[in-house]
Tab-separated table of N, CA and C and ligand atoms in Angstrom:
chain	number	residue	atom	x	y	z
A	1	MET	N	26.339	-13.159	-16.617
A	1	MET	CA	25.484	-12.692	-15.512
A	1	MET	C	24.030	-12.652	-15.979
A	2	ALA	N	23.169	-12.661	-15.018
A	2	ALA	CA	21.746	-12.691	-15.356
A	2	ALA	C	20.963	-11.804	-14.402
A	3	LEU	N	19.918	-11.204	-14.950
A	3	LEU	CA	19.006	-10.452	-14.088
A	3	LEU	C	18.033	-11.438	-13.444
A	4	LEU	N	17.796	-11.275	-12.169
A	4	LEU	CA	16.889	-12.158	-11.441
A	4	LEU	C	15.554	-11.446	-11.244
A	5	ASP	N	14.503	-12.230	-11.154
A	5	ASP	CA	13.180	-11.648	-10.888
A	5	ASP	C	13.082	-11.255	-9.424
A	6	ILE	N	12.579	-10.060	-9.179
A	6	ILE	CA	12.410	-9.592	-7.800
A	6	ILE	C	10.996	-9.916	-7.327
A	7	LEU	N	10.904	-10.680	-6.256
A	7	LEU	CA	9.601	-11.049	-5.695
A	7	LEU	C	8.957	-9.825	-5.054
A	8	GLU	N	7.645	-9.789	-5.129
A	8	GLU	CA	6.927	-8.661	-4.529
A	8	GLU	C	5.901	-9.139	-3.509
A	9	TYR	N	5.708	-8.301	-2.493
A	9	TYR	CA	4.651	-8.541	-1.527
A	9	TYR	C	3.339	-8.724	-2.285
A	10	PRO	N	2.469	-9.689	-1.966
A	10	PRO	CA	2.495	-10.571	-0.788
A	10	PRO	C	3.116	-11.959	-1.026
A	11	ASP	N	4.127	-12.076	-1.850
A	11	ASP	CA	4.772	-13.378	-2.044
A	11	ASP	C	5.247	-13.938	-0.692
A	12	GLY	N	4.831	-15.143	-0.378
A	12	GLY	CA	5.109	-15.751	0.928
A	12	GLY	C	6.587	-15.978	1.202
A	13	PHE	N	7.380	-16.089	0.132
A	13	PHE	CA	8.820	-16.327	0.312
A	13	PHE	C	9.476	-15.173	1.066
A	14	LEU	N	8.913	-13.966	0.871
A	14	LEU	CA	9.489	-12.766	1.489
A	14	LEU	C	9.314	-12.747	3.004
A	15	SER	N	8.392	-13.546	3.503
A	15	SER	CA	8.171	-13.508	4.954
A	15	SER	C	8.775	-14.711	5.672
A	16	LYS	N	9.663	-15.425	4.975
A	16	LYS	CA	10.333	-16.563	5.624
A	16	LYS	C	11.811	-16.260	5.840
A	17	PRO	N	12.347	-16.618	7.007
A	17	PRO	CA	13.790	-16.445	7.203
A	17	PRO	C	14.566	-17.385	6.268
A	18	VAL	N	15.715	-16.937	5.797
A	18	VAL	CA	16.525	-17.775	4.901
A	18	VAL	C	17.499	-18.627	5.714
A	19	LEU	N	18.120	-19.585	5.042
A	19	LEU	CA	19.090	-20.465	5.696
A	19	LEU	C	20.484	-19.847	5.635
A	20	PRO	N	21.312	-20.108	6.652
A	20	PRO	CA	22.687	-19.596	6.596
A	20	PRO	C	23.488	-20.260	5.466
A	21	VAL	N	24.452	-19.546	4.953
A	21	VAL	CA	25.360	-20.095	3.943
A	21	VAL	C	26.392	-20.951	4.676
A	22	THR	N	26.606	-22.178	4.188
A	22	THR	CA	27.545	-23.077	4.873
A	22	THR	C	28.843	-23.262	4.101
A	23	GLY	N	28.869	-22.843	2.858
A	23	GLY	CA	30.106	-22.957	2.090
A	23	GLY	C	30.032	-22.066	0.875
A	24	ILE	N	31.175	-21.488	0.525
A	24	ILE	CA	31.183	-20.561	-0.607
A	24	ILE	C	31.733	-21.273	-1.839
A	25	THR	N	30.892	-21.364	-2.858
A	25	THR	CA	31.281	-22.041	-4.096
A	25	THR	C	31.257	-21.037	-5.236
A	26	GLY	N	31.802	-21.443	-6.358
A	26	GLY	CA	31.764	-20.600	-7.550
A	26	GLY	C	30.331	-20.317	-7.961
A	27	GLU	N	29.494	-21.317	-7.795
A	27	GLU	CA	28.078	-21.182	-8.151
A	27	GLU	C	27.409	-20.108	-7.290
A	28	LEU	N	27.755	-20.139	-5.997
A	28	LEU	CA	27.186	-19.150	-5.072
A	28	LEU	C	27.663	-17.745	-5.450
A	29	GLN	N	28.948	-17.630	-5.785
A	29	GLN	CA	29.492	-16.317	-6.155
A	29	GLN	C	28.857	-15.800	-7.439
A	30	GLN	N	28.511	-16.724	-8.327
A	30	GLN	CA	27.806	-16.338	-9.556
A	30	GLN	C	26.438	-15.754	-9.204
A	31	LYS	N	25.766	-16.401	-8.249
A	31	LYS	CA	24.460	-15.900	-7.807
A	31	LYS	C	24.596	-14.511	-7.177
A	32	ILE	N	25.676	-14.323	-6.424
A	32	ILE	CA	25.918	-13.022	-5.793
A	32	ILE	C	26.102	-11.954	-6.879
A	33	ASP	N	26.857	-12.311	-7.928
A	33	ASP	CA	27.061	-11.360	-9.030
A	33	ASP	C	25.733	-11.047	-9.724
A	34	ASP	N	24.882	-12.053	-9.855
A	34	ASP	CA	23.555	-11.836	-10.444
A	34	ASP	C	22.722	-10.913	-9.556
A	35	MET	N	22.838	-11.108	-8.246
A	35	MET	CA	22.107	-10.236	-7.315
A	35	MET	C	22.559	-8.790	-7.473
A	36	ALA	N	23.879	-8.598	-7.590
A	36	ALA	CA	24.420	-7.243	-7.737
A	36	ALA	C	23.902	-6.615	-9.025
A	37	GLN	N	23.940	-7.379	-10.095
A	37	GLN	CA	23.469	-6.840	-11.381
A	37	GLN	C	21.989	-6.473	-11.291
A	38	THR	N	21.233	-7.313	-10.627
A	38	THR	CA	19.792	-7.083	-10.466
A	38	THR	C	19.534	-5.818	-9.644
A	39	MET	N	20.348	-5.637	-8.586
A	39	MET	CA	20.204	-4.444	-7.740
A	39	MET	C	20.497	-3.161	-8.541
A	40	TYR	N	21.600	-3.179	-9.295
A	40	TYR	CA	21.957	-1.977	-10.062
A	40	TYR	C	20.921	-1.695	-11.144
A	41	HIS	N	20.395	-2.751	-11.713
A	41	HIS	CA	19.437	-2.591	-12.807
A	41	HIS	C	18.110	-2.020	-12.315
A	42	ALA	N	17.725	-2.368	-11.077
A	42	ALA	CA	16.376	-2.036	-10.572
A	42	ALA	C	15.968	-0.552	-10.703
A	43	PRO	N	16.719	0.469	-10.272
A	43	PRO	CA	17.925	0.390	-9.463
A	43	PRO	C	17.563	0.459	-7.987
A	44	GLY	N	18.426	-0.126	-7.156
A	44	GLY	CA	18.224	-0.075	-5.716
A	44	GLY	C	19.558	0.054	-5.011
A	45	VAL	N	19.526	0.380	-3.734
A	45	VAL	CA	20.777	0.525	-2.974
A	45	VAL	C	21.107	-0.740	-2.192
A	46	GLY	N	20.168	-1.685	-2.177
A	46	GLY	CA	20.431	-2.938	-1.481
A	46	GLY	C	19.499	-4.011	-1.985
A	47	LEU	N	19.942	-5.258	-1.858
A	47	LEU	CA	19.097	-6.387	-2.262
A	47	LEU	C	19.456	-7.590	-1.395
A	48	ALA	N	18.426	-8.254	-0.884
A	48	ALA	CA	18.634	-9.448	-0.078
A	48	ALA	C	18.229	-10.673	-0.890
A	49	ALA	N	18.902	-11.795	-0.617
A	49	ALA	CA	18.686	-13.016	-1.407
A	49	ALA	C	17.221	-13.431	-1.427
A	50	SER	N	16.533	-13.239	-0.310
A	50	SER	CA	15.136	-13.665	-0.252
A	50	SER	C	14.277	-12.917	-1.277
A	51	GLN	N	14.695	-11.720	-1.658
A	51	GLN	CA	13.922	-10.936	-2.629
A	51	GLN	C	13.985	-11.519	-4.033
A	52	VAL	N	14.981	-12.367	-4.277
A	52	VAL	CA	15.079	-12.997	-5.596
A	52	VAL	C	14.875	-14.517	-5.477
A	53	GLY	N	14.212	-14.927	-4.402
A	53	GLY	CA	13.837	-16.326	-4.250
A	53	GLY	C	14.970	-17.266	-3.892
A	54	LEU	N	16.052	-16.703	-3.379
A	54	LEU	CA	17.202	-17.530	-2.993
A	54	LEU	C	17.170	-17.777	-1.483
A	55	ASN	N	17.173	-19.029	-1.093
A	55	ASN	CA	17.099	-19.356	0.328
A	55	ASN	C	18.497	-19.411	0.938
A	56	GLN	N	19.181	-18.260	0.901
A	56	GLN	CA	20.555	-18.185	1.397
A	56	GLN	C	20.736	-16.827	2.061
A	57	CYS	N	21.541	-16.814	3.127
A	57	CYS	CA	21.696	-15.579	3.895
A	57	CYS	C	22.766	-14.678	3.257
A	58	ILE	N	22.342	-13.923	2.259
A	58	ILE	CA	23.266	-13.061	1.495
A	58	ILE	C	22.582	-11.736	1.206
A	59	LEU	N	23.346	-10.653	1.316
A	59	LEU	CA	22.828	-9.385	0.820
A	59	LEU	C	23.923	-8.637	0.080
A	60	VAL	N	23.502	-7.777	-0.820
A	60	VAL	CA	24.428	-6.890	-1.518
A	60	VAL	C	23.928	-5.463	-1.310
A	61	TYR	N	24.860	-4.514	-1.285
A	61	TYR	CA	24.425	-3.121	-1.174
A	61	TYR	C	25.472	-2.199	-1.752
A	62	ASP	N	25.030	-1.032	-2.121
A	62	ASP	CA	25.918	0.012	-2.615
A	62	ASP	C	25.187	1.334	-2.410
A	63	VAL	N	25.665	2.097	-1.463
A	63	VAL	CA	24.984	3.361	-1.163
A	63	VAL	C	25.680	4.551	-1.825
A	64	SER	N	26.616	4.277	-2.745
A	64	SER	CA	27.252	5.418	-3.431
A	64	SER	C	26.227	6.103	-4.327
A	65	PRO	N	26.248	7.435	-4.296
A	65	PRO	CA	25.188	8.173	-4.973
A	65	PRO	C	25.236	8.107	-6.490
A	66	ARG	N	26.397	7.872	-7.065
A	66	ARG	CA	26.469	7.921	-8.531
A	66	ARG	C	27.107	6.662	-9.103
A	67	ASP	N	26.691	6.345	-10.329
A	67	ASP	CA	27.182	5.143	-11.003
A	67	ASP	C	28.707	5.088	-11.075
A	68	GLU	N	29.316	6.257	-11.334
A	68	GLU	CA	30.767	6.239	-11.570
A	68	GLU	C	31.568	5.959	-10.294
A	69	ASN	N	30.890	6.065	-9.141
A	69	ASN	CA	31.591	5.766	-7.880
A	69	ASN	C	31.135	4.434	-7.286
A	70	ARG	N	30.672	3.543	-8.113
A	70	ARG	CA	30.142	2.280	-7.619
A	70	ARG	C	31.087	1.599	-6.628
A	71	ALA	N	30.522	1.137	-5.523
A	71	ALA	CA	31.308	0.392	-4.539
A	71	ALA	C	30.407	-0.719	-4.006
A	72	LEU	N	30.489	-1.855	-4.662
A	72	LEU	CA	29.632	-2.978	-4.284
A	72	LEU	C	30.138	-3.629	-3.001
A	73	HIS	N	29.199	-3.890	-2.105
A	73	HIS	CA	29.529	-4.626	-0.888
A	73	HIS	C	28.657	-5.872	-0.824
A	74	VAL	N	29.285	-6.955	-0.392
A	74	VAL	CA	28.578	-8.230	-0.255
A	74	VAL	C	28.682	-8.659	1.199
A	75	LEU	N	27.588	-9.108	1.762
A	75	LEU	CA	27.623	-9.656	3.128
A	75	LEU	C	26.961	-11.022	3.136
A	76	ILE	N	27.732	-11.998	3.592
A	76	ILE	CA	27.210	-13.360	3.729
A	76	ILE	C	27.009	-13.625	5.218
A	77	ASN	N	25.884	-14.212	5.563
A	77	ASN	CA	25.500	-14.473	6.961
A	77	ASN	C	25.653	-13.239	7.860
A	78	PRO	N	25.137	-12.088	7.426
A	78	PRO	CA	25.299	-10.892	8.259
A	78	PRO	C	24.419	-10.949	9.495
A	79	ARG	N	24.918	-10.354	10.571
A	79	ARG	CA	24.059	-10.170	11.740
A	79	ARG	C	24.478	-8.914	12.482
A	80	ILE	N	23.499	-8.322	13.129
A	80	ILE	CA	23.758	-7.116	13.908
A	80	ILE	C	24.128	-7.560	15.311
A	81	VAL	N	25.323	-7.178	15.750
A	81	VAL	CA	25.780	-7.633	17.069
A	81	VAL	C	25.640	-6.549	18.133
A	82	CYS	N	25.513	-5.292	17.728
A	82	CYS	CA	25.280	-4.186	18.665
A	82	CYS	C	24.382	-3.182	17.968
A	83	GLN	N	23.540	-2.531	18.735
A	83	GLN	CA	22.671	-1.518	18.138
A	83	GLN	C	22.336	-0.490	19.194
A	84	GLU	N	22.300	0.778	18.776
A	84	GLU	CA	21.910	1.812	19.738
A	84	GLU	C	21.390	3.047	19.023
A	85	GLY	N	20.760	3.914	19.800
A	85	GLY	CA	20.256	5.175	19.251
A	85	GLY	C	19.013	4.970	18.410
A	86	GLU	N	18.524	6.073	17.886
A	86	GLU	CA	17.300	6.021	17.111
A	86	GLU	C	17.387	7.022	15.977
A	87	ILE	N	16.928	6.632	14.806
A	87	ILE	CA	16.936	7.539	13.663
A	87	ILE	C	15.640	7.330	12.891
A	88	LEU	N	15.119	8.406	12.327
A	88	LEU	CA	13.910	8.283	11.506
A	88	LEU	C	14.334	8.047	10.060
A	89	SER	N	13.971	6.899	9.554
A	89	SER	CA	14.213	6.609	8.151
A	89	SER	C	13.030	7.174	7.378
A	90	GLU	N	13.260	8.302	6.718
A	90	GLU	CA	12.144	9.023	6.086
A	90	GLU	C	11.796	8.423	4.729
A	91	GLY	N	10.538	8.112	4.564
A	91	GLY	CA	10.067	7.625	3.268
A	91	GLY	C	10.803	6.383	2.807
A	92	GLU	N	10.983	5.428	3.710
A	92	GLU	CA	11.681	4.195	3.331
A	92	GLU	C	10.854	3.427	2.298
A	93	GLY	N	11.542	2.811	1.370
A	93	GLY	CA	10.861	2.039	0.337
A	93	GLY	C	11.573	0.721	0.121
A	94	CYS	N	11.032	-0.116	-0.765
A	94	CYS	CA	11.602	-1.447	-0.984
A	94	CYS	C	11.219	-1.932	-2.380
A	95	LEU	N	12.167	-2.564	-3.052
A	95	LEU	CA	11.890	-3.072	-4.396
A	95	LEU	C	10.793	-4.131	-4.365
A	96	SER	N	10.605	-4.763	-3.214
A	96	SER	CA	9.593	-5.821	-3.090
A	96	SER	C	8.246	-5.285	-2.601
A	97	VAL	N	8.193	-3.993	-2.311
A	97	VAL	CA	6.939	-3.374	-1.865
A	97	VAL	C	6.683	-2.173	-2.776
A	98	PRO	N	6.229	-2.425	-4.002
A	98	PRO	CA	6.159	-1.358	-5.000
A	98	PRO	C	5.178	-0.248	-4.631
A	99	ASP	N	5.522	0.935	-5.093
A	99	ASP	CA	4.640	2.105	-4.968
A	99	ASP	C	4.225	2.412	-3.540
A	100	TYR	N	5.117	2.207	-2.601
A	100	TYR	CA	4.764	2.550	-1.236
A	100	TYR	C	6.013	3.002	-0.475
A	101	ARG	N	5.836	4.048	0.295
A	101	ARG	CA	6.924	4.530	1.142
A	101	ARG	C	6.360	4.896	2.484
A	102	SER	N	7.174	4.735	3.529
A	102	SER	CA	6.714	5.138	4.851
A	102	SER	C	7.914	5.431	5.742
A	103	ASP	N	7.706	6.301	6.705
A	103	ASP	CA	8.758	6.532	7.695
A	103	ASP	C	8.866	5.305	8.596
A	104	VAL	N	10.101	4.974	8.957
A	104	VAL	CA	10.352	3.826	9.838
A	104	VAL	C	11.373	4.266	10.884
A	105	ILE	N	11.169	3.858	12.124
A	105	ILE	CA	12.166	4.137	13.157
A	105	ILE	C	13.226	3.039	13.112
A	106	ARG	N	14.486	3.436	13.019
A	106	ARG	CA	15.601	2.476	12.967
A	106	ARG	C	16.622	2.820	14.036
A	107	TYR	N	17.523	1.882	14.310
A	107	TYR	CA	18.660	2.208	15.172
A	107	TYR	C	19.605	3.121	14.398
A	108	SER	N	20.190	4.083	15.090
A	108	SER	CA	21.068	5.023	14.386
A	108	SER	C	22.486	4.493	14.233
A	109	GLN	N	22.878	3.577	15.122
A	109	GLN	CA	24.231	3.014	15.036
A	109	GLN	C	24.168	1.517	15.247
A	110	ILE	N	24.853	0.797	14.390
A	110	ILE	CA	24.872	-0.665	14.535
A	110	ILE	C	26.289	-1.187	14.299
A	111	ARG	N	26.547	-2.364	14.836
A	111	ARG	CA	27.786	-3.084	14.491
A	111	ARG	C	27.355	-4.374	13.793
A	112	VAL	N	27.949	-4.604	12.642
A	112	VAL	CA	27.556	-5.748	11.814
A	112	VAL	C	28.720	-6.727	11.686
A	113	GLU	N	28.390	-7.993	11.777
A	113	GLU	CA	29.362	-9.068	11.543
A	113	GLU	C	28.881	-9.885	10.365
A	114	GLY	N	29.805	-10.307	9.526
A	114	GLY	CA	29.413	-11.152	8.400
A	114	GLY	C	30.662	-11.526	7.634
A	115	CYS	N	30.484	-12.125	6.464
A	115	CYS	CA	31.627	-12.472	5.630
A	115	CYS	C	31.471	-11.787	4.282
A	116	ASP	N	32.605	-11.551	3.641
A	116	ASP	CA	32.542	-10.958	2.302
A	116	ASP	C	32.365	-12.062	1.254
A	117	ARG	N	32.430	-11.693	-0.014
A	117	ARG	CA	32.184	-12.632	-1.120
A	117	ARG	C	33.133	-13.831	-1.105
A	118	ASP	N	34.318	-13.633	-0.495
A	118	ASP	CA	35.300	-14.714	-0.444
A	118	ASP	C	35.321	-15.429	0.899
A	119	GLY	N	34.405	-15.054	1.773
A	119	GLY	CA	34.324	-15.749	3.057
A	119	GLY	C	35.176	-15.128	4.146
A	120	LYS	N	35.783	-13.991	3.856
A	120	LYS	CA	36.603	-13.321	4.872
A	120	LYS	C	35.686	-12.630	5.885
A	121	LEU	N	36.018	-12.803	7.179
A	121	LEU	CA	35.183	-12.228	8.233
A	121	LEU	C	35.286	-10.697	8.241
A	122	LEU	N	34.140	-10.058	8.353
A	122	LEU	CA	34.079	-8.594	8.431
A	122	LEU	C	33.345	-8.202	9.705
A	123	VAL	N	33.860	-7.201	10.394
A	123	VAL	CA	33.133	-6.602	11.514
A	123	VAL	C	33.282	-5.099	11.345
A	124	PHE	N	32.162	-4.396	11.300
A	124	PHE	CA	32.269	-2.945	11.106
A	124	PHE	C	31.073	-2.234	11.712
A	125	ASP	N	31.272	-0.945	11.948
A	125	ASP	CA	30.206	-0.108	12.491
A	125	ASP	C	29.576	0.698	11.361
A	126	ALA	N	28.294	0.929	11.475
A	126	ALA	CA	27.601	1.743	10.478
A	126	ALA	C	26.664	2.682	11.201
A	127	GLU	N	26.491	3.868	10.622
A	127	GLU	CA	25.538	4.811	11.211
A	127	GLU	C	24.771	5.515	10.094
A	128	GLY	N	23.717	6.218	10.492
A	128	GLY	CA	22.953	7.014	9.538
A	128	GLY	C	22.341	6.165	8.429
A	129	TYR	N	22.453	6.688	7.213
A	129	TYR	CA	21.793	6.044	6.068
A	129	TYR	C	22.276	4.612	5.848
A	130	LEU	N	23.592	4.404	5.981
A	130	LEU	CA	24.117	3.044	5.796
A	130	LEU	C	23.520	2.087	6.831
A	131	ALA	N	23.400	2.556	8.051
A	131	ALA	CA	22.808	1.719	9.114
A	131	ALA	C	21.360	1.373	8.761
A	132	ILE	N	20.644	2.337	8.180
A	132	ILE	CA	19.246	2.096	7.786
A	132	ILE	C	19.171	1.025	6.699
A	133	VAL	N	20.019	1.177	5.679
A	133	VAL	CA	20.008	0.221	4.561
A	133	VAL	C	20.336	-1.189	5.065
A	134	LEU	N	21.336	-1.280	5.924
A	134	LEU	CA	21.729	-2.604	6.420
A	134	LEU	C	20.638	-3.234	7.281
A	135	GLN	N	19.988	-2.436	8.115
A	135	GLN	CA	18.892	-2.982	8.930
A	135	GLN	C	17.752	-3.460	8.027
A	136	HIS	N	17.470	-2.684	6.984
A	136	HIS	CA	16.395	-3.062	6.046
A	136	HIS	C	16.718	-4.403	5.377
A	137	GLU	N	17.961	-4.549	4.906
A	137	GLU	CA	18.324	-5.776	4.174
A	137	GLU	C	18.446	-6.975	5.114
A	138	ILE	N	18.995	-6.757	6.291
A	138	ILE	CA	19.124	-7.870	7.251
A	138	ILE	C	17.726	-8.312	7.706
A	139	ASP	N	16.812	-7.360	7.834
A	139	ASP	CA	15.406	-7.699	8.109
A	139	ASP	C	14.869	-8.666	7.052
A	140	HIS	N	15.137	-8.354	5.777
A	140	HIS	CA	14.658	-9.218	4.688
A	140	HIS	C	15.082	-10.665	4.914
A	141	LEU	N	16.332	-10.841	5.322
A	141	LEU	CA	16.871	-12.198	5.478
A	141	LEU	C	16.187	-12.930	6.629
A	142	GLN	N	15.533	-12.169	7.496
A	142	GLN	CA	14.789	-12.770	8.601
A	142	GLN	C	13.284	-12.805	8.299
A	143	GLY	N	12.933	-12.493	7.062
A	143	GLY	CA	11.524	-12.549	6.668
A	143	GLY	C	10.717	-11.344	7.107
A	144	VAL	N	11.411	-10.237	7.366
A	144	VAL	CA	10.729	-9.025	7.841
A	144	VAL	C	10.808	-7.939	6.770
A	145	LEU	N	9.658	-7.343	6.455
A	145	LEU	CA	9.614	-6.229	5.503
A	145	LEU	C	9.449	-4.924	6.273
A	146	PHE	N	9.790	-3.803	5.627
A	146	PHE	CA	9.664	-2.530	6.362
A	146	PHE	C	8.219	-2.251	6.744
A	147	ILE	N	7.261	-2.799	5.974
A	147	ILE	CA	5.855	-2.581	6.345
A	147	ILE	C	5.471	-3.357	7.606
A	148	ASP	N	6.337	-4.285	8.032
A	148	ASP	CA	6.101	-4.960	9.323
A	148	ASP	C	6.514	-4.058	10.481
A	149	ARG	N	7.194	-2.967	10.167
A	149	ARG	CA	7.713	-2.077	11.217
A	149	ARG	C	6.981	-0.734	11.258
A	150	ILE	N	5.843	-0.650	10.568
A	150	ILE	CA	5.044	0.581	10.636
A	150	ILE	C	3.766	0.278	11.423
A	151	SER	N	2.936	1.273	11.629
A	151	SER	CA	1.742	1.055	12.450
A	151	SER	C	0.778	0.085	11.758
A	152	VAL	N	0.006	-0.624	12.558
A	152	VAL	CA	-0.966	-1.597	12.041
A	152	VAL	C	-1.928	-0.903	11.078
A	153	LEU	N	-2.314	0.328	11.449
A	153	LEU	CA	-3.257	1.085	10.630
A	153	LEU	C	-2.700	1.327	9.231
A	154	LYS	N	-1.462	1.822	9.181
A	154	LYS	CA	-0.838	2.104	7.886
A	154	LYS	C	-0.644	0.816	7.084
A	155	ARG	N	-0.224	-0.231	7.802
A	155	ARG	CA	0.037	-1.507	7.121
A	155	ARG	C	-1.262	-2.046	6.511
A	156	ASN	N	-2.336	-1.953	7.247
A	156	ASN	CA	-3.607	-2.462	6.740
A	156	ASN	C	-4.105	-1.674	5.533
A	157	LEU	N	-3.846	-0.362	5.538
A	157	LEU	CA	-4.223	0.456	4.379
A	157	LEU	C	-3.450	-0.010	3.142
A	158	TYR	N	-2.159	-0.274	3.345
A	158	TYR	CA	-1.342	-0.735	2.217
A	158	TYR	C	-1.831	-2.105	1.726
A	159	LYS	N	-2.109	-3.005	2.670
A	159	LYS	CA	-2.551	-4.351	2.286
A	159	LYS	C	-3.856	-4.293	1.500
A	160	LYS	N	-4.749	-3.408	1.922
A	160	LYS	CA	-6.030	-3.254	1.239
A	160	LYS	C	-5.806	-2.799	-0.203
A	161	ARG	N	-4.885	-1.830	-0.356
A	161	ARG	CA	-4.600	-1.284	-1.678
A	161	ARG	C	-4.045	-2.387	-2.602
A	162	ILE	N	-3.140	-3.213	-2.054
A	162	ILE	CA	-2.541	-4.288	-2.854
A	162	ILE	C	-3.599	-5.319	-3.243
A	163	LYS	N	-4.458	-5.671	-2.296
A	163	LYS	CA	-5.507	-6.658	-2.586
A	163	LYS	C	-6.412	-6.171	-3.704
A	164	LYS	N	-6.740	-4.880	-3.625
A	164	LYS	CA	-7.599	-4.287	-4.643
A	164	LYS	C	-6.920	-4.376	-6.009
A	165	ARG	N	-5.630	-4.037	-6.021
A	165	ARG	CA	-4.908	-4.049	-7.291
A	165	ARG	C	-4.825	-5.468	-7.856
A	166	LEU	N	-4.604	-6.450	-6.974
A	166	LEU	CA	-4.487	-7.839	-7.440
A	166	LEU	C	-5.829	-8.321	-8.001
A	167	ARG	N	-6.920	-7.832	-7.422
A	167	ARG	CA	-8.249	-8.206	-7.942
A	167	ARG	C	-8.469	-7.640	-9.333
A	168	GLN	N	-7.930	-6.415	-9.524
A	168	GLN	CA	-8.158	-5.736	-10.798
A	168	GLN	C	-7.288	-6.281	-11.926
A	169	SER	N	-6.148	-6.876	-11.570
A	169	SER	CA	-5.231	-7.314	-12.629
A	169	SER	C	-5.579	-8.712	-13.156
B	1	LIG	NI1	13.687	-4.136	0.618
């Protein structure tokens, strides 16, 4: 297994939608395992393929609070087929948007369709924190970052800060 480099805003790859997966190969599963290792190492609760420069519709997540209860989930070609309600995602953050957090309004309940690591079809409902994590990661696969879902004012303040930092480095 290998740790993958996590792309950071303003890398243009993060704002492009990825391509759907058309076939599951051993090579692809190896990449999925690398994504999982990268997520745990970061550490993060979710990682989308676009964050590691992979143009494939894949995400991994694990919202278990402690290492000893690890429960890795893989979703290939995930999509939200139903969504309702509203929840405030407090202080949402992202491995690709370092040193920044903001509240984001998310759907409180979603139904997700996708395939697991072996290509088996999954359909399930998620609510609360899990629903937030899944919306965040599925957004990534469509080229959307959480800072695209906050006010223009806040987003511009963040962009200014990043530009300043890039000038200084
Ligand atoms: Ni993220």
